[in-house]
Each structure stands twice: as C-alpha cells, then as structure tokens.
PDB file of C-alpha atoms in Angstrom:
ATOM      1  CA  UNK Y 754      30.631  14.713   6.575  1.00  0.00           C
ATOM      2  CA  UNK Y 755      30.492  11.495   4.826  1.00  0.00           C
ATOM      3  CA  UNK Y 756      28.526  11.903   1.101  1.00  0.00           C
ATOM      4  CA  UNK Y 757      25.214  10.173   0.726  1.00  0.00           C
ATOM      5  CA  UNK Y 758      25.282   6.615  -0.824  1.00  0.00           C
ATOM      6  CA  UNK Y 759      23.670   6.645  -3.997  1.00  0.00           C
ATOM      7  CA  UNK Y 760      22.731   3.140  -4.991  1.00  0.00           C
ATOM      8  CA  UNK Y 761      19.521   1.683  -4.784  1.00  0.00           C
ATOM      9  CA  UNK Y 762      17.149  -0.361  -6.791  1.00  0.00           C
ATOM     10  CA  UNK Y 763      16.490   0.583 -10.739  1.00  0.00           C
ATOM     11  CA  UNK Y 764      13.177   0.998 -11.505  1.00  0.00           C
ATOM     12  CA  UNK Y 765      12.560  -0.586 -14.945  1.00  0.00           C
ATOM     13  CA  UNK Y 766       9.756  -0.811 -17.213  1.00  0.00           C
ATOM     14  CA  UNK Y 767       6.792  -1.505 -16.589  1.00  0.00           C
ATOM     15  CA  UNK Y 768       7.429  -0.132 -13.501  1.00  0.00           C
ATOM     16  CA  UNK Y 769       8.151   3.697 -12.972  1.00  0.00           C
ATOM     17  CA  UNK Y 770       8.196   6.450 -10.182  1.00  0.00           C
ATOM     18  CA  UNK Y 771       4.051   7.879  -9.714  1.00  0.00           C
ATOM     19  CA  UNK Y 772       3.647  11.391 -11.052  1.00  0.00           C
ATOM     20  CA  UNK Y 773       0.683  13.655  -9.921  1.00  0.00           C
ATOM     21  CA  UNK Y 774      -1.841  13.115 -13.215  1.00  0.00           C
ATOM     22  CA  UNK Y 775      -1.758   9.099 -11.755  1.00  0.00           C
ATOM     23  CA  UNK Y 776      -3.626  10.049  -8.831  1.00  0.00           C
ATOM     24  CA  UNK Y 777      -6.925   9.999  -9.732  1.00  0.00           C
ATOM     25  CA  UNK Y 778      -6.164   6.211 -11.441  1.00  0.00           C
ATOM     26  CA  UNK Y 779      -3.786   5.372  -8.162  1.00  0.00           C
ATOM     27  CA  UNK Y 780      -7.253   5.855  -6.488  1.00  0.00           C
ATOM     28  CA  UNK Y 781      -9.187   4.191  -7.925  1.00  0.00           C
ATOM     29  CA  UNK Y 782      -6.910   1.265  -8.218  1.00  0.00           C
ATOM     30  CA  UNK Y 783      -6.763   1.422  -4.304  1.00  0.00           C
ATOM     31  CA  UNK Y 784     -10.329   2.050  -3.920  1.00  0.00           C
ATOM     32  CA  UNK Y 785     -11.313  -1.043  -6.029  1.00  0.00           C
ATOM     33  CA  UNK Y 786      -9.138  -3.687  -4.713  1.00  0.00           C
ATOM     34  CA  UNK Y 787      -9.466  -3.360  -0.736  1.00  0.00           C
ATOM     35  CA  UNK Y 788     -11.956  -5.037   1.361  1.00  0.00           C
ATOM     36  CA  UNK Y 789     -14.044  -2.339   2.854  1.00  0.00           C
ATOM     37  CA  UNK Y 790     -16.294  -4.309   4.750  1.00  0.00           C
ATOM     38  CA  UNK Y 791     -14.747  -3.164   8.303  1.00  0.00           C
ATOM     39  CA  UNK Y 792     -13.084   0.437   7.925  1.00  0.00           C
ATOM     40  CA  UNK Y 793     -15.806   1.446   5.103  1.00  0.00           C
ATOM     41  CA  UNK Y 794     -18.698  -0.810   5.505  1.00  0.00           C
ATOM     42  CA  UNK Y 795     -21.328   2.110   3.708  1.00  0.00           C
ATOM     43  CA  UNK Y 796     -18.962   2.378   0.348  1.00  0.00           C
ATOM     44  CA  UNK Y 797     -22.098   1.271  -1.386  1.00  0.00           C
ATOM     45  CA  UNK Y 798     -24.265   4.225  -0.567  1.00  0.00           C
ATOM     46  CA  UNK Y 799     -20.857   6.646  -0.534  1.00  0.00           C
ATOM     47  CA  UNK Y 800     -18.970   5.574  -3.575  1.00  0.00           C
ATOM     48  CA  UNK Y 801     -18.336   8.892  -4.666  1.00  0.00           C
ATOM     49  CA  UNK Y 802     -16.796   9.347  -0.496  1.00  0.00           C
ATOM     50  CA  UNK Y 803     -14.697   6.359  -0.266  1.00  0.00           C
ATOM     51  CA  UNK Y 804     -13.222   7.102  -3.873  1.00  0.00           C
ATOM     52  CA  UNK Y 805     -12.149  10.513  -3.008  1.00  0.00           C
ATOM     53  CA  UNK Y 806     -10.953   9.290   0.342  1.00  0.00           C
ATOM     54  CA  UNK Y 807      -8.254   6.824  -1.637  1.00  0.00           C
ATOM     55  CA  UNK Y 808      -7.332   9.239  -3.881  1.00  0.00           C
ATOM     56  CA  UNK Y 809      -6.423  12.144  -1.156  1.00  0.00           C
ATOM     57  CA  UNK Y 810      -4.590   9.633   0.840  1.00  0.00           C
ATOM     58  CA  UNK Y 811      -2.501   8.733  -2.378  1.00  0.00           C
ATOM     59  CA  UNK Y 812      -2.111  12.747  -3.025  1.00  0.00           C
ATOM     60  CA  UNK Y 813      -0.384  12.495   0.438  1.00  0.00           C
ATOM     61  CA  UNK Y 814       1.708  10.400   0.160  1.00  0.00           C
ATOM     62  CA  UNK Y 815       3.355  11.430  -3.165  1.00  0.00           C
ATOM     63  CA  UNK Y 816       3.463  15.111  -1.779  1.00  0.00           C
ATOM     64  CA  UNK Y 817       5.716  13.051   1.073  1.00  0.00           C
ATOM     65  CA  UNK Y 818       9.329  13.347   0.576  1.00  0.00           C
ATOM     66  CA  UNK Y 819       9.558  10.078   2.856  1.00  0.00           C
ATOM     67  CA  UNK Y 820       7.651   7.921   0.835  1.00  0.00           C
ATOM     68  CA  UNK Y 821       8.250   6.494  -2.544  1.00  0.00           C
ATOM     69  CA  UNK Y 822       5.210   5.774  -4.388  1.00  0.00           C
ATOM     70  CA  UNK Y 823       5.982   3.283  -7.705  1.00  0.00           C
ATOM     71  CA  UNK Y 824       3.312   2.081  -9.918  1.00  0.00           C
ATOM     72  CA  UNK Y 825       3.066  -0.544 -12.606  1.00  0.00           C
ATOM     73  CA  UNK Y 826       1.635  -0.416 -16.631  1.00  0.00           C
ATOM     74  CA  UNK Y 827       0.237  -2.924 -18.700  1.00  0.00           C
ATOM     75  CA  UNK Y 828      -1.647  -3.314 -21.676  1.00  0.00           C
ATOM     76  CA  UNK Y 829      -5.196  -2.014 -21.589  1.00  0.00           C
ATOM     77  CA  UNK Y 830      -7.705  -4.743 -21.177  1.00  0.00           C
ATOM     78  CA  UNK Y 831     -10.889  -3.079 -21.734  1.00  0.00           C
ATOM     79  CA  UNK Y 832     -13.211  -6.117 -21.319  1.00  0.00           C
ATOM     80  CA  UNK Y 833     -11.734  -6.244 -17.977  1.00  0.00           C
ATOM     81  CA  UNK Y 834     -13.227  -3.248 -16.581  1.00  0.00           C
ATOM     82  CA  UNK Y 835     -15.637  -4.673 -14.625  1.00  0.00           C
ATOM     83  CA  UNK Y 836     -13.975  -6.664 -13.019  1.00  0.00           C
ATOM     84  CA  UNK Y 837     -13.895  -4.891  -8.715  1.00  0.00           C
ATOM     85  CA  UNK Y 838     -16.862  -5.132  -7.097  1.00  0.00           C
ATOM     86  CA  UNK Y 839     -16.480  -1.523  -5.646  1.00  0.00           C
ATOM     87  CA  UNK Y 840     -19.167   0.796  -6.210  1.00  0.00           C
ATOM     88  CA  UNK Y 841     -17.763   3.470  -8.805  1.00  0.00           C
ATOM     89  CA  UNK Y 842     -19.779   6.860  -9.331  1.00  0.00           C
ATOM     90  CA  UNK Y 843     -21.505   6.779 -12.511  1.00  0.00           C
ATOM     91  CA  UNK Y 844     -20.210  10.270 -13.467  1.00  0.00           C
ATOM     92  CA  UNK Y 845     -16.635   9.692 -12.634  1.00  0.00           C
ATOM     93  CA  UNK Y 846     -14.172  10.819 -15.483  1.00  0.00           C
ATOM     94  CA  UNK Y 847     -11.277   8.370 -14.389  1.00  0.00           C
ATOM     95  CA  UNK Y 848     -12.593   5.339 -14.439  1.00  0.00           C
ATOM     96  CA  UNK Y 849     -12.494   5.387 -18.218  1.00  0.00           C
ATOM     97  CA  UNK Y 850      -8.821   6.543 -18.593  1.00  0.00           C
ATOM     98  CA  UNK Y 851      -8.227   4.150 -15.942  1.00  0.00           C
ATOM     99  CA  UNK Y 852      -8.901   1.089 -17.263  1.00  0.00           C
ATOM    100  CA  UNK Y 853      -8.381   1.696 -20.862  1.00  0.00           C
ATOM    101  CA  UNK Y 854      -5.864   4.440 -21.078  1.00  0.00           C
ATOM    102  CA  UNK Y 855      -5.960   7.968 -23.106  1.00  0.00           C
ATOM    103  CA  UNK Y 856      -5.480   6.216 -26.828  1.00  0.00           C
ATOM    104  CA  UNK Y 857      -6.204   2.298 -27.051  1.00  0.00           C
ATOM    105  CA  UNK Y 858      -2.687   1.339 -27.760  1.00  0.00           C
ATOM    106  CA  UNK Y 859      -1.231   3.211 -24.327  1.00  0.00           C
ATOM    107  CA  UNK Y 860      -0.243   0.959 -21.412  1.00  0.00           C
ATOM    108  CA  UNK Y 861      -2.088   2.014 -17.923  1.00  0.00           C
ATOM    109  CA  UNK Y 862      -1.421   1.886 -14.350  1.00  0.00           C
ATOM    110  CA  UNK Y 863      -2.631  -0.993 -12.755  1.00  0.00           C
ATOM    111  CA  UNK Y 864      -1.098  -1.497  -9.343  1.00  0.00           C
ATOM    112  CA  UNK Y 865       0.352   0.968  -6.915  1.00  0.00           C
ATOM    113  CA  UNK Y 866       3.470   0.429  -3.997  1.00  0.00           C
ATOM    114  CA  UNK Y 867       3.696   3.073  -1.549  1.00  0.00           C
ATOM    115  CA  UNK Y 868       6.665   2.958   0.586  1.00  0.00           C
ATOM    116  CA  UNK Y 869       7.195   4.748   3.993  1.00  0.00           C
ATOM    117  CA  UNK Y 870      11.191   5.527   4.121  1.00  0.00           C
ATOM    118  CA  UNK Y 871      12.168   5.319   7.555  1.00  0.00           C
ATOM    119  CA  UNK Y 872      15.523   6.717   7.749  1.00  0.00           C
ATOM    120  CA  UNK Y 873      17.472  10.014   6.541  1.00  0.00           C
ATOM    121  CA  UNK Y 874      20.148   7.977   4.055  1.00  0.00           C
ATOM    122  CA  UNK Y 875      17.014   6.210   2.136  1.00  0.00           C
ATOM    123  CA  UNK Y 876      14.909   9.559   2.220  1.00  0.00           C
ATOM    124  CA  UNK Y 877      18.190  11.134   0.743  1.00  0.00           C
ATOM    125  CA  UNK Y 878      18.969   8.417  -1.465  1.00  0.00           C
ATOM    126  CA  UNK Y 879      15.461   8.369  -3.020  1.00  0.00           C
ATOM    127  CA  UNK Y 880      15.205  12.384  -3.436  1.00  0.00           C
ATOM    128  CA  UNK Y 881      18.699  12.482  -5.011  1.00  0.00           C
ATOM    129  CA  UNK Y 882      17.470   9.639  -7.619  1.00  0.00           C
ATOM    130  CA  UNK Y 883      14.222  11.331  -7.994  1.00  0.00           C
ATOM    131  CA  UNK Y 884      16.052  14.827  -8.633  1.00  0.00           C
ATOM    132  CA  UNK Y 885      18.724  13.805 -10.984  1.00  0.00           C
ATOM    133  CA  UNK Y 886      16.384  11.353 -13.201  1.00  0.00           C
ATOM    134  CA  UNK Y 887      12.651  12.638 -12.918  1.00  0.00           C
ATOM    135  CA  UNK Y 888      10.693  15.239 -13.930  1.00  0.00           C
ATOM    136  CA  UNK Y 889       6.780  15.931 -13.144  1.00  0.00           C
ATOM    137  CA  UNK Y 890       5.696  18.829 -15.082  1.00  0.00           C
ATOM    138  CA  UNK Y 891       2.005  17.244 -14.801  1.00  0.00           C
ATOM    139  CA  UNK Y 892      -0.748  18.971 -12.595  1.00  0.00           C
ATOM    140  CA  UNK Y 893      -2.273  18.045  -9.419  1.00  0.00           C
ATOM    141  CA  UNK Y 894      -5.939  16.572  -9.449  1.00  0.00           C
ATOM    142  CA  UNK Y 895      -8.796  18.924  -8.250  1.00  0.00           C
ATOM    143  CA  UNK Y 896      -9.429  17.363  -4.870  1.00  0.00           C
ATOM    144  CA  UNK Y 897      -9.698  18.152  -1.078  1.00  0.00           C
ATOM    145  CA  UNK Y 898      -5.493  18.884   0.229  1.00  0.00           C
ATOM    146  CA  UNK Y 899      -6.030  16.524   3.137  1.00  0.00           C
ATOM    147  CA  UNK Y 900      -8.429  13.506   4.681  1.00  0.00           C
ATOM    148  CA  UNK Y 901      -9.990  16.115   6.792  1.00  0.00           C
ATOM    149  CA  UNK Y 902     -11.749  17.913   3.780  1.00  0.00           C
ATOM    150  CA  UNK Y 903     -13.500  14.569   3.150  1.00  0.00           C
ATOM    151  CA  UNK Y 904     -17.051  14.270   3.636  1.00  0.00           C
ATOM    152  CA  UNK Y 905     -16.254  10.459   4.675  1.00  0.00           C
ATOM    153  CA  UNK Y 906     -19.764   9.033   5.407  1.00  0.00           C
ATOM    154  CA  UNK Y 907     -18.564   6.139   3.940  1.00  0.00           C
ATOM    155  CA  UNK Y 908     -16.547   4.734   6.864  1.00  0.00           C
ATOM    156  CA  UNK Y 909     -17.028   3.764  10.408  1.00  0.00           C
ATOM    157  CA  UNK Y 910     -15.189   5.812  12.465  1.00  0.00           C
ATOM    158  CA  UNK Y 911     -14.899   3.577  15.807  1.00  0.00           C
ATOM    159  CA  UNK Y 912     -13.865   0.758  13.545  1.00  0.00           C
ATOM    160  CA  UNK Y 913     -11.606   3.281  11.784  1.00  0.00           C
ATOM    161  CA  UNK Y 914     -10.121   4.160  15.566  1.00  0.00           C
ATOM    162  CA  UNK Y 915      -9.801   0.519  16.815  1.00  0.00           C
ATOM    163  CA  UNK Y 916      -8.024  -0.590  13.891  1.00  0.00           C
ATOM    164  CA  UNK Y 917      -5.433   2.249  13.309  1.00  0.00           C
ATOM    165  CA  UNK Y 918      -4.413   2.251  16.846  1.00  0.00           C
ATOM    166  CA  UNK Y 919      -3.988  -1.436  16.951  1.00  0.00           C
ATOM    167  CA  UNK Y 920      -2.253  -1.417  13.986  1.00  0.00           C
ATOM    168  CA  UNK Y 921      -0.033   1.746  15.039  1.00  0.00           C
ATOM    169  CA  UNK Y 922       1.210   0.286  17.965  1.00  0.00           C
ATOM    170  CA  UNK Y 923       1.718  -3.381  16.473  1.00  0.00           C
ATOM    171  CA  UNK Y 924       4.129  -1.169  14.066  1.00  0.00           C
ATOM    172  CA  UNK Y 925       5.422   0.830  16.910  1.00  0.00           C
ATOM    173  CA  UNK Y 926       6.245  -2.783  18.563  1.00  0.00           C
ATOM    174  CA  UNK Y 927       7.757  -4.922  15.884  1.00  0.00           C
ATOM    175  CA  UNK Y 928       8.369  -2.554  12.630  1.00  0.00           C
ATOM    176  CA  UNK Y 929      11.234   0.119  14.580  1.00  0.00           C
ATOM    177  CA  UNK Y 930      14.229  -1.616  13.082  1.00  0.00           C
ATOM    178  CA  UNK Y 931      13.019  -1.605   9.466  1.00  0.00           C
ATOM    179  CA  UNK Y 932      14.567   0.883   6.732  1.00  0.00           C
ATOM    180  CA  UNK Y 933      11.443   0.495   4.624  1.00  0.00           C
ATOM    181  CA  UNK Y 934       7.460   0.063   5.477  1.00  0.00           C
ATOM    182  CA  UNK Y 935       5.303  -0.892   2.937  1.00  0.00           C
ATOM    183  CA  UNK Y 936       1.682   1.429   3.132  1.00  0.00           C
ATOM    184  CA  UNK Y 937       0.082   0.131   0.486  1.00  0.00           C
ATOM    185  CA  UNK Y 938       0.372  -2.402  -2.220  1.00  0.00           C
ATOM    186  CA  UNK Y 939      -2.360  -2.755  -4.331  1.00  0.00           C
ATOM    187  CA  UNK Y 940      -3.366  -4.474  -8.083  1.00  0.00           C
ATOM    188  CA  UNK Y 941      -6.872  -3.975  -9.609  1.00  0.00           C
ATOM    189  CA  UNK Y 942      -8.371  -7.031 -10.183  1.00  0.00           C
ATOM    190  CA  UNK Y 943      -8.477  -7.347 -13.531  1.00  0.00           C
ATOM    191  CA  UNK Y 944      -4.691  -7.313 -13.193  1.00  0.00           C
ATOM    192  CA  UNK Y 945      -3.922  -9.570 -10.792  1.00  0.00           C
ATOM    193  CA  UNK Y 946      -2.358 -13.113 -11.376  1.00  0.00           C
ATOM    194  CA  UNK Y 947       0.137 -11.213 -13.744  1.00  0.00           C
ATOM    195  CA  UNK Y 948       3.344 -10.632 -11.551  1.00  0.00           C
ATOM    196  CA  UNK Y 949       2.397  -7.487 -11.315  1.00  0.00           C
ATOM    197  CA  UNK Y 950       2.609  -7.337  -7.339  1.00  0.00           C
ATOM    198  CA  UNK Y 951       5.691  -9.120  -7.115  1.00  0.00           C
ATOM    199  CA  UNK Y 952       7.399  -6.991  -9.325  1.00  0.00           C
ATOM    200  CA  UNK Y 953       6.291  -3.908  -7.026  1.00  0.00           C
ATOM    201  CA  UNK Y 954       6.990  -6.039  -3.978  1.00  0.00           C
ATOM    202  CA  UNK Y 955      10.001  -6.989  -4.969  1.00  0.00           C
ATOM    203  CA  UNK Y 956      11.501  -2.929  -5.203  1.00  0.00           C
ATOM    204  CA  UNK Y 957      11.790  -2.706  -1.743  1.00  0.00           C
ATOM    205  CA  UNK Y 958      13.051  -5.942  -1.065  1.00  0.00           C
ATOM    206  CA  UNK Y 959      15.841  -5.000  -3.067  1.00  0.00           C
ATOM    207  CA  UNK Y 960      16.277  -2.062  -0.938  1.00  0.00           C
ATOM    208  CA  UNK Y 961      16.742  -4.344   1.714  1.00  0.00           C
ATOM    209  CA  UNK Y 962      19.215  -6.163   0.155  1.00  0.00           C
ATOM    210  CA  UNK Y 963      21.554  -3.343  -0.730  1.00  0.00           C
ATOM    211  CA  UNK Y 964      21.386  -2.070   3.144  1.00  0.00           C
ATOM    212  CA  UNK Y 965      20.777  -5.322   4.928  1.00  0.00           C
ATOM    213  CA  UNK Y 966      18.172  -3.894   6.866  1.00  0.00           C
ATOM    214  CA  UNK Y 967      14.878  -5.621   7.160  1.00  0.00           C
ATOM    215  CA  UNK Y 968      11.272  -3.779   5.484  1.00  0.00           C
ATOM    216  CA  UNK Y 969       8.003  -4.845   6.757  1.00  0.00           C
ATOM    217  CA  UNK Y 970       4.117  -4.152   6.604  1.00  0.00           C
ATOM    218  CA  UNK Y 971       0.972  -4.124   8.619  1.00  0.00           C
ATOM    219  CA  UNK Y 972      -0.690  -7.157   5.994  1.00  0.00           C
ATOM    220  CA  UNK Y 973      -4.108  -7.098   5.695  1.00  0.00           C
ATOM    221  CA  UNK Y 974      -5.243 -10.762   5.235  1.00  0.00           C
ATOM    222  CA  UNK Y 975      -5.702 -11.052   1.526  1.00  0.00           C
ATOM    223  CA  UNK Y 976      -1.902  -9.909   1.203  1.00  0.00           C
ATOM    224  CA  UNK Y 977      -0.916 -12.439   3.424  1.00  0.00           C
ATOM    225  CA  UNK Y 978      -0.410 -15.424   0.399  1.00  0.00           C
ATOM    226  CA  UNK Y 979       1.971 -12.941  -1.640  1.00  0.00           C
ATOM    227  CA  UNK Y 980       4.723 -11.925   1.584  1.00  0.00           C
ATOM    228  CA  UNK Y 981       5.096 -15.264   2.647  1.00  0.00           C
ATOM    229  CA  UNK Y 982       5.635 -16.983  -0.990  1.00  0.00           C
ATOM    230  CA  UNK Y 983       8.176 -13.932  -1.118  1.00  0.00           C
ATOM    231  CA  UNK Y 984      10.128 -15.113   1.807  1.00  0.00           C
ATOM    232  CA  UNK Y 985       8.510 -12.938   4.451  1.00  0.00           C
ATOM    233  CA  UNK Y 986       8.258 -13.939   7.839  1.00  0.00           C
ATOM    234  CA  UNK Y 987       4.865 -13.526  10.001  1.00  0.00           C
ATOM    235  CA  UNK Y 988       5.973 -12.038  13.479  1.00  0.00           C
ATOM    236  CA  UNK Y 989       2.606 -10.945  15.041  1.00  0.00           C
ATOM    237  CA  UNK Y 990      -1.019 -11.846  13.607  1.00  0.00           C
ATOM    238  CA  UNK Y 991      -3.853  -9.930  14.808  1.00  0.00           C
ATOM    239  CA  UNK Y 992      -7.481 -10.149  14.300  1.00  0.00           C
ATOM    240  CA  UNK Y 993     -10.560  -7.790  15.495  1.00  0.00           C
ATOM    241  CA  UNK Y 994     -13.908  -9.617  16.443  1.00  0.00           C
ATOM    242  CA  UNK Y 995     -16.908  -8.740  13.987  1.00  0.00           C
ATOM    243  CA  UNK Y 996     -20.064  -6.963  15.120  1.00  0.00           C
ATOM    244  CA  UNK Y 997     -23.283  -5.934  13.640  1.00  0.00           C
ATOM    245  CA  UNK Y 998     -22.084  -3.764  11.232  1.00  0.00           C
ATOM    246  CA  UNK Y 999     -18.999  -6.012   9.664  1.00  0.00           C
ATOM    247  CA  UNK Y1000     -19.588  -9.214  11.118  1.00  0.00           C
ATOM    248  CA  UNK Y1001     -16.722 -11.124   9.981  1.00  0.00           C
ATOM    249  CA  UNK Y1002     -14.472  -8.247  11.519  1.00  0.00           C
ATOM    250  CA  UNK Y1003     -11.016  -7.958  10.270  1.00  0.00           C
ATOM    251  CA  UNK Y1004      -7.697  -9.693  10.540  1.00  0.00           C
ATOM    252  CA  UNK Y1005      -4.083  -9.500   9.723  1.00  0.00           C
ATOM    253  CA  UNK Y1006      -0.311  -9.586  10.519  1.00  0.00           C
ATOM    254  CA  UNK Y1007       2.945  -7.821  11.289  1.00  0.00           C
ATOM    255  CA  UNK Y1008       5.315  -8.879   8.336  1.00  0.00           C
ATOM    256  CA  UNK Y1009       9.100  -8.803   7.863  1.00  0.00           C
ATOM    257  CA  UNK Y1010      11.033  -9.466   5.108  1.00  0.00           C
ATOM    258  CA  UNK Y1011      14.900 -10.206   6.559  1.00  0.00           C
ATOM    259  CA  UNK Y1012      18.065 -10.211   3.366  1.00  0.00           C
ATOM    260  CA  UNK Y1013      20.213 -11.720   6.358  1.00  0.00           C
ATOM    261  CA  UNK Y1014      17.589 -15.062   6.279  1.00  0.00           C
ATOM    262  CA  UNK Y1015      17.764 -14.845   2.107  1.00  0.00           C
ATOM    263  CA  UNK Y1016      21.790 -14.868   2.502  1.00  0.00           C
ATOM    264  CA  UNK Y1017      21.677 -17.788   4.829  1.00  0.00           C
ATOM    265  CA  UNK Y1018      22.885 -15.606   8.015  1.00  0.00           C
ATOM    266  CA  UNK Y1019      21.363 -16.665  11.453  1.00  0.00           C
ATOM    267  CA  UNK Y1020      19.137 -13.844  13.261  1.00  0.00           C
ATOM    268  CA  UNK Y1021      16.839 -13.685  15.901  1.00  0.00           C
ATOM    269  CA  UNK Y1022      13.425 -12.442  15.236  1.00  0.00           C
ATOM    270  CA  UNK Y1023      11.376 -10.751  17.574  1.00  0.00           C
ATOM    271  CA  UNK Y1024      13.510  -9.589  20.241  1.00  0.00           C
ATOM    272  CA  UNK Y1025      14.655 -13.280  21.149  1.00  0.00           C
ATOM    273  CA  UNK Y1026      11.912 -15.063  20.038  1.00  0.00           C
ATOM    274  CA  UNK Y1027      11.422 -17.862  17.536  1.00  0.00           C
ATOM    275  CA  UNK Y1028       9.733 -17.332  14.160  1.00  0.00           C
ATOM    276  CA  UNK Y1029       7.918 -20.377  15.181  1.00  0.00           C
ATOM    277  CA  UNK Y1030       6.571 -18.765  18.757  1.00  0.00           C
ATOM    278  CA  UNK Y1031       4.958 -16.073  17.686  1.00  0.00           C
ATOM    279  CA  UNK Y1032       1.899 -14.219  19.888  1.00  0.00           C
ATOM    280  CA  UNK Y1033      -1.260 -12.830  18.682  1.00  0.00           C
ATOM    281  CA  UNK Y1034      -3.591 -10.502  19.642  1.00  0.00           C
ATOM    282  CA  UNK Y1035      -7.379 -10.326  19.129  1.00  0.00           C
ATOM    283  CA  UNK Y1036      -9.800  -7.013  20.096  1.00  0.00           C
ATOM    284  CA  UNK Y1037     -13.199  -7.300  20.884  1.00  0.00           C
ATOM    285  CA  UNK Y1038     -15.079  -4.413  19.033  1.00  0.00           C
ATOM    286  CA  UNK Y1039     -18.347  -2.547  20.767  1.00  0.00           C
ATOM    287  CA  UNK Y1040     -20.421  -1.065  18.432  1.00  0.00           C
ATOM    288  CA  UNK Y1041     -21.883   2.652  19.432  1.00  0.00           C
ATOM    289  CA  UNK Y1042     -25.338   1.386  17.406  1.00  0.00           C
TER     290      UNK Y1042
END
C-alpha cells in the first residue's frame, strides 16, 4: 500500500483553518454578502431565517471531513459595519463580535472558502494536516444540526429546486474531473477590494498545482470578475429567466481553473471542445403564485 502524499498548500497568516466558535461570524459573513434576491427573495421579513440558514450550512460543512473550510482576518474596521445591505436581527449577539472582534485590537474573520475535496488522497491529505497541526478545543454554536430544522420562510422553495438541480447537474456535467470544488467563497463587504478573496482563492489553486488536476465552481455572477482575472476559464454559463417574485432571475457559470494552461501545456477543454465554443443554457421559471 503506497503511503499518503503529504504536501499541500501552507496556510499562512492571515489566513487559517475555520474552527467551530467562527461559525456564527462565517454566517453572517455568508449571509451578508450573497444576492438573495432569487433563492431568498423574503430575507427582509426573515432575517433572523436566512441568517440561521447560512450559519447551519457552514456548521455542515466544517463537521465534513471532505471539505476544507479556510477563513481570512483583518484588522477590525468598526465604522465599516454597516456596510451589507442584508437585514441583520436587531438582537443578534454576533454581529458585534463579528465586525469588531472580542477586544478592539483583535483581527476578525472577514471572508470564508469552503472547499468540497473530491477525492480520497486530498480528503487524506487534508485530515492528516489538520490532525498533526490543529487543534479545536472551542464549542459548537447553539443552532439547529441540519437545514431541515430551519424554519426557512425566508426562501422560495421552487426557485430553491430549479436552481440546485440546474446547478447539480451542470456540476455533474463539466466539474467530474476536478480534485477540488469550490462551495463557497465569500468577503463581507466592508472587506472587499483588499486581496482578501484572492488570497482564499488562491489556496486551492495551489492545490491544483501540486496535483495537476483542475478545481472548479458553480460561479454565481458577481464572482465571475475574480475567476477569470485569476486565470479561470468559463466552460458553461447559465442563466434562469426572472418572474414576479425575482424579476431579474439569476445567472451564472461553470468555472475551471486548469495548472496545465498556467504551465503552458496544451489541453482540451470540455470534452473536445474549444474554450472559445462554449454552450449555454437558460430555464424558464413558472411561478406557483
């Protein structure tokens, strides 16, 4: 039995593996940078819904031995705080350690990575890392275990359907060949313009690198800008029709990010075809109203 490789990326300040007493700031992050227009269009009258929703999703995912969920620190800028326009409860006790940290001179979280690790040597590779350098002795928030104990009157659920099975078989299509997926990236706003999601792009890239296997992501439309000034290619755009509800609808595109095309080896994209030809594919949405 061959032994499991053991290199892979460093994580280096300010960017460090996500520990369990982040998840209620990982939330919120994630709940105030998205556009929720389409898969949560009634966030205003549900903050308190679509805020837990975010931050049981994140507990999932860090509770997932295939996924590696990194965030980045800075400097608390406490002026900043308003700066998403998503609804946040009145009464809720993170948003103030959120933006400007336990004591005024600690740095804070301010952008998330979640990474989906698609095969058994970077699962391995990750939990051996994880094992031999990190220790969580911190708590788990007191929230629902799973999606399903969410209330959720926040979202939409045909929209909700439409999208996630578009989106799961564009991935099912175009993403099988990739050794990392990116879930989520994510900066709060009051962050953003600082590196701060290239640095946390840039992690798995790496990873991709050392294996020479390509990563990829489902980009929702405002990521777009970032991948492809980061050398990723767009293989498969996609965009859902509005309706009453969300009439500007939603749109994005399959993403890859290839280390053979950074190392100046030819490859063929997309089963044979062009990075130039690519197809789209546009849904019509009903609503049930």
């Amino acid at each position: 039995m061959s032994e499991t490789p053991s290199i892979m990326p460093n994580l280096k300040a300010p960017l460090r593996w996500a520990k369990r007493d982040d998840i209620l700031r990982m939330g919120l992050i994630s709940y105030s940078t998205p556009d929720f227009t389409w898969l949560s269009p009634y966030h205003r009258q549900y903050p308190e819904d679509a805020l837990m929703f975010e931050r049981v999703m994140t507990r999932q995912y860090l509770e997932d031995t295939a996924s590696a969920c990194i965030v980045i620190e800075d400097t608390p800028m406490v002026d900043k705080a308003s700066f998403s326009e998503a609804t946040v409860p009145a009464d809720d006790s993170a948003v103030v350690s959120s933006v400007t940290g336990k004591q005024n001179s600690e740095n804070v979280v301010v952008g998330v990575a979640i990474w989906s690790l698609e095969n058994d040597s970077v699962v391995q590779r990750v939990e051996q890392y994880k094992m031999n350098h990190e220790t969580d002795d911190s708590q788990w928030p007191n929230i629902p275990a799973t999606p399903f104990d969410c209330p959720k009157r926040d979202q939409h659920q045909d929209h909700g359907r439409i999208l996630g099975n578009l989106q799961f078989s564009l991935a099912r299509k175009h993403l099988a060949d990739c050794g990392l997926r990116l879930q989520m990236l994510v900066v709060h706003p009051a962050y953003q313009r600082r590196g701060h999601g290239k640095a946390l792009l840039n992690w798995g890239m790496e990873f991709a690198k050392l294996d020479i296997e390509p990563v990829g992501v489902v980009a929702a439309e405002s990521g777009m800008p970032l991948y492809k000034a980061m050398g990723w290619v767009s293989i498969h755009p996609y965009e859902i029709a509005g309706d009453e509800i969300a009439p500007d609808g939603t749109k994005g595109c399959i993403m890859k990010f290839y280390p053979q095309m950074e190392q100046g080896s030819g490859i063929v994209l997309n089963s044979g075809r062009s990075s130039r030809t690519r197809s789209s594919t546009r849904v019509a949405v009903r609503s049930n109203n």
